[in-house]
XYZ file of C-alpha atoms in Angstrom:
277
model
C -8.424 53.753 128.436
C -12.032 54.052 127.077
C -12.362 53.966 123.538
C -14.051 56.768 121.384
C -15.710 55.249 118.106
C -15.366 58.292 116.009
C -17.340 58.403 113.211
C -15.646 59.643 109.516
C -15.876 63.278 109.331
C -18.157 64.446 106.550
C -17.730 67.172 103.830
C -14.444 69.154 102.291
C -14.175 71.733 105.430
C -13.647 68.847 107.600
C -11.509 66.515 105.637
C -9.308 70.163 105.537
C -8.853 69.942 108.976
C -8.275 66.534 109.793
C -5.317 66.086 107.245
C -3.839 69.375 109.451
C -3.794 67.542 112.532
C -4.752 63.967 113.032
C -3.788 62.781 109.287
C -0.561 63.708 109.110
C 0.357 61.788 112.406
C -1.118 58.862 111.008
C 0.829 59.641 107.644
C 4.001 59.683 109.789
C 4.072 56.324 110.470
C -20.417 76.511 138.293
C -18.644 75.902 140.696
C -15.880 77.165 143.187
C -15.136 80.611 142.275
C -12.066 80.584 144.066
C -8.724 78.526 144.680
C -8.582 75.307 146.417
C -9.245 74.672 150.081
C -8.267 71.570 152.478
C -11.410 70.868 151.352
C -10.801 70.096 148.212
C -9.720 66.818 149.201
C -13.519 65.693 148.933
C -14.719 64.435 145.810
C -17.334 66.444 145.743
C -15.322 69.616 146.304
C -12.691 68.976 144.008
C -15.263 68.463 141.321
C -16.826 71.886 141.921
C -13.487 73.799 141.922
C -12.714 71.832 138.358
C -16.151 72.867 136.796
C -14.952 76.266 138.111
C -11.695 76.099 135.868
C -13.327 77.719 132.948
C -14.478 80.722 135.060
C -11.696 81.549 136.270
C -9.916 82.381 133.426
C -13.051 83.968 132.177
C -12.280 86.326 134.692
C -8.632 86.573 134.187
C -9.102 87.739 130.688
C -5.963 86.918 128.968
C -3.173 83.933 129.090
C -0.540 82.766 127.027
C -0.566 79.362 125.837
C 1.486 76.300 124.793
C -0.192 73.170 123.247
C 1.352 69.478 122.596
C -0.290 66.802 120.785
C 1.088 63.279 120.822
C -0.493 60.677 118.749
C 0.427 56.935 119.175
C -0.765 54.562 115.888
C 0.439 51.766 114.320
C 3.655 52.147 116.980
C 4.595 55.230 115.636
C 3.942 58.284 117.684
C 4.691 61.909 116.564
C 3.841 65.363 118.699
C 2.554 68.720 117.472
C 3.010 71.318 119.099
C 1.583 74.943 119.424
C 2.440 78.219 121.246
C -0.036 81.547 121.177
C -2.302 83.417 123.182
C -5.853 83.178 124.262
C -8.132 85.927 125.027
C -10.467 84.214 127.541
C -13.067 86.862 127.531
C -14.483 87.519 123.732
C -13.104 83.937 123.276
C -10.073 84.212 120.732
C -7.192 82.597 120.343
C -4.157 82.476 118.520
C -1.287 79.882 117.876
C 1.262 78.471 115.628
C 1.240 75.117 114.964
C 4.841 73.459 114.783
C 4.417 69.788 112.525
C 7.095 67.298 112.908
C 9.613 67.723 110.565
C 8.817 64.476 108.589
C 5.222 64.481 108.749
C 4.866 65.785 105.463
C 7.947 64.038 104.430
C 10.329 67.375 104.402
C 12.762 68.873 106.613
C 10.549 72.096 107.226
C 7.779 73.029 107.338
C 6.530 76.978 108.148
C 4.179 76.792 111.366
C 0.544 76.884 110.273
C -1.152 80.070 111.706
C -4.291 79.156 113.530
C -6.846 81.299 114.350
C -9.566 80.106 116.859
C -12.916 81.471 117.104
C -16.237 80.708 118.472
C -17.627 77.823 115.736
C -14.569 78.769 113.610
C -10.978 77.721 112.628
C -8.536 79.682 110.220
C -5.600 78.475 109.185
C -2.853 80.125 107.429
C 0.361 78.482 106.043
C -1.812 74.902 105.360
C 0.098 73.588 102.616
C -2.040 70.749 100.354
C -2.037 73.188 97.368
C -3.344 75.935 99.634
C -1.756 79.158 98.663
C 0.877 80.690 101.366
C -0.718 83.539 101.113
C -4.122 82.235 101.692
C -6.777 81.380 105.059
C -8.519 78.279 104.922
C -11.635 78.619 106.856
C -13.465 75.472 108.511
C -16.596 75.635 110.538
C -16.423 74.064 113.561
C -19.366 73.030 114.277
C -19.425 70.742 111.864
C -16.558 68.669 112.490
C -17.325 65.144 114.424
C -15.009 65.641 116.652
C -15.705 70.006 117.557
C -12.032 70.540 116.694
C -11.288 68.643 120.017
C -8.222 66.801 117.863
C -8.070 67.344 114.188
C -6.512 70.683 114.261
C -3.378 69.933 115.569
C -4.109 71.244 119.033
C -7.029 71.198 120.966
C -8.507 75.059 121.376
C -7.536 76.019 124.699
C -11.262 77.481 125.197
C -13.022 74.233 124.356
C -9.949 72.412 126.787
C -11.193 74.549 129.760
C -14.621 74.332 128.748
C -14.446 70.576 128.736
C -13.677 70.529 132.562
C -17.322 72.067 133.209
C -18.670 68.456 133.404
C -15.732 66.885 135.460
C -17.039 63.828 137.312
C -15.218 61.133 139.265
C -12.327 64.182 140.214
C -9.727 63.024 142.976
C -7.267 64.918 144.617
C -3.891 63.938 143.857
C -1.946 65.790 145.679
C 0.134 69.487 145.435
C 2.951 70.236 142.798
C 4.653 72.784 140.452
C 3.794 73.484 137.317
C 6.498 76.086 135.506
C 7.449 77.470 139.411
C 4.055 78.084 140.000
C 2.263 75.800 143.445
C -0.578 74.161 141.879
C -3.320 71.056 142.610
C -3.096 68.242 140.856
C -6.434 66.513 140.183
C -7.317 63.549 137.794
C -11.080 62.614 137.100
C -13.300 62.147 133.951
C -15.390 64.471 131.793
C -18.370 63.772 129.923
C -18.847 65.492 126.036
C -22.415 65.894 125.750
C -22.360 67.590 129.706
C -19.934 69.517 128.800
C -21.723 71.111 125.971
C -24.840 71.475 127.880
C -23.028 73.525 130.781
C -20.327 75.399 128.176
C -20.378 78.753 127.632
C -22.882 80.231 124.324
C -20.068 80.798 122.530
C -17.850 77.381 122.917
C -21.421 75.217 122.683
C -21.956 74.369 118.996
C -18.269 72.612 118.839
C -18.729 70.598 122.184
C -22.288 69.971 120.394
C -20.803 68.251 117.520
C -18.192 66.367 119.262
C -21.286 65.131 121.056
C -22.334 63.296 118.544
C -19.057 62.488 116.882
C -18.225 60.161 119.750
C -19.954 57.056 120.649
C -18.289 57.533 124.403
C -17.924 60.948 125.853
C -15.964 59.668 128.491
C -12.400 61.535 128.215
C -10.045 61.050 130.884
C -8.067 64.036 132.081
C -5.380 65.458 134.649
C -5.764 69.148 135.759
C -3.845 71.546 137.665
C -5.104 74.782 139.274
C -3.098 77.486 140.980
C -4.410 78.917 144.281
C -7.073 81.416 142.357
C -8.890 78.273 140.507
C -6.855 79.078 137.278
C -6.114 76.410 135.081
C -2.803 76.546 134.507
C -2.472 72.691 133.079
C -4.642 70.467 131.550
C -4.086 66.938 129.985
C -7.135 65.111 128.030
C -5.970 61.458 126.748
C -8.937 60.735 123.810
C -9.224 57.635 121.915
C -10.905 56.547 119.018
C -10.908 54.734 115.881
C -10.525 56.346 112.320
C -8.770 53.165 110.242
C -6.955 52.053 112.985
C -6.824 52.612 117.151
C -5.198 56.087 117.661
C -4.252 57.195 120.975
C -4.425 61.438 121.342
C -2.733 62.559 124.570
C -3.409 66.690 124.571
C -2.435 68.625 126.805
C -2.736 72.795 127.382
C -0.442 74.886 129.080
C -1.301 78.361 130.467
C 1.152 80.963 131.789
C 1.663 84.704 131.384
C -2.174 85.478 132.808
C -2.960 89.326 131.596
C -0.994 89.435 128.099
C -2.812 90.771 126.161
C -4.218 89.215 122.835
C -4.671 90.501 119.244
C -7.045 88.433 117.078
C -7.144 89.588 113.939
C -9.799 87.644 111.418
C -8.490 87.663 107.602
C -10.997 89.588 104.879
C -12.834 87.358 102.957
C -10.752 87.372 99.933
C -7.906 85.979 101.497
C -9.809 82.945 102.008
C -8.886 80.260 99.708
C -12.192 78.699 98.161
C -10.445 76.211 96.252
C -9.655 72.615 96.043
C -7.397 71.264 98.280
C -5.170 68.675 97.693
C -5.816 65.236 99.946
């Protein structure tokens, strides 16, 4: 496992974020336009139908999604997980965010509505003296890590987008991913490619994740049916934020053509207040 130094995220926005996601775990303790060939078998072409994950479902449009975040620290580990929609096309998303029951140190806790945006996350339901009526909005761009962990889930977007500078890719072999035959392939990506080749839109967050990591390297297993969609992806990160903590994340996709509603809250129902650490 390669180990991410990540550097302490700076400013309010981002300390929002990262006690909605990575905090509270540690608290509780292009190519190949196509589908796969035979020769896909290659390292070479399996790289190039990988790097073509993200254009795929560019051209699919719409998915429905289910996220899972497991986080291993101090020999505790809790998951997080997250089902919505994604709207591959003008690149929005929406989920709910299910926390672990004692994360927070209750029995319940209402899902945190996240709304994910090019260079932008809302969330809705946040607790930490947030009003329940009320959006906390956090910029992205900004965060060390490009919301690659600290929200809870990794944007589904920025997941496929990730894949764009696959390297090292082996086939592994066919299997079935929710009934559906898929290819299994396992490789490495690299950050600060990644953001070089991503999409306009998904740029500035790979950007800043960049330079939030002092290895780029993320390890990853990916599954593509027989149009090139991704229909699985699992990125393992590590890093170190006051101890070693181990982030397996992993997207599902399913449902391809649902369509997706994104609606972005009006200003005033964005809370501009302090919230509680």
């Amino acid at each position: 496992m390669v180990v991410h130094r990540h550097k302490r995220l700076r400013g309010r926005a981002a300390e929002v974020v990262l006690a909605a996601g990575v905090t509270l775990a540690v608290t509780a303790t292009s190519g190949c336009a196509g589908g796969g060939t035979s020769d896909d078998r290659s390292p070479a072409e399996a790289a190039s139908v990988v790097r073509g994950a993200a254009d795929a479902l560019a051209r699919t449009g719409s998915a429905r999604a289910r996220t899972a975040m497991e986080m291993a620290t101090g020999g505790t580990r809790v998951t997080i997980r997250g089902e919505g929609g994604v709207d591959f096309k003008r690149r929005m998303g929406q989920l709910l965010v299910l926390l672990p029951a004692d994360v927070k140190g209750e029995d319940e806790h209402r899902p945190i509505t996240e709304l994910l945006v090019p260079g932008a996350l809302y969330m809705k339901n946040r607790g930490a003296g947030v009003p329940a009526d009320k959006w906390v909005r956090v910029d992205t761009t900004t965060l060390a890590d490009g919301n690659l962990v600290t929200g809870g889930a990794t944007d589904p977007l920025i997941a496929a987008e990730l894949l764009r500078a696959a390297q090292e890719v082996t086939y592994v072999g066919e299997t079935e991913v929710a009934g559906t035959k898929v290819r299994h392939y396992r490789g490495t990506t690299d950050i600060g490619r990644a953001a070089v080749s991503a999409s306009a839109e998904m740029r500035g967050a790979l950007a800043a994740a960049a330079k939030g990591f002092s290895k780029d390297t993320v390890p990853f297993d990916a599954y593509l049916d027989e149009e090139g969609r991704l229909r699985k992806v699992r990125h393992r990160f590590t890093y170190v934020n006051d101890g070693v903590i181990d982030v397996s994340s992993t997207t599902l996709l399913y449902g391809f053509g649902t369509p997706v509603t994104v609606v972005l809250p009006a200003s005033r129902d964005i809370y501009a207040g302090k919230i509680a650490d």
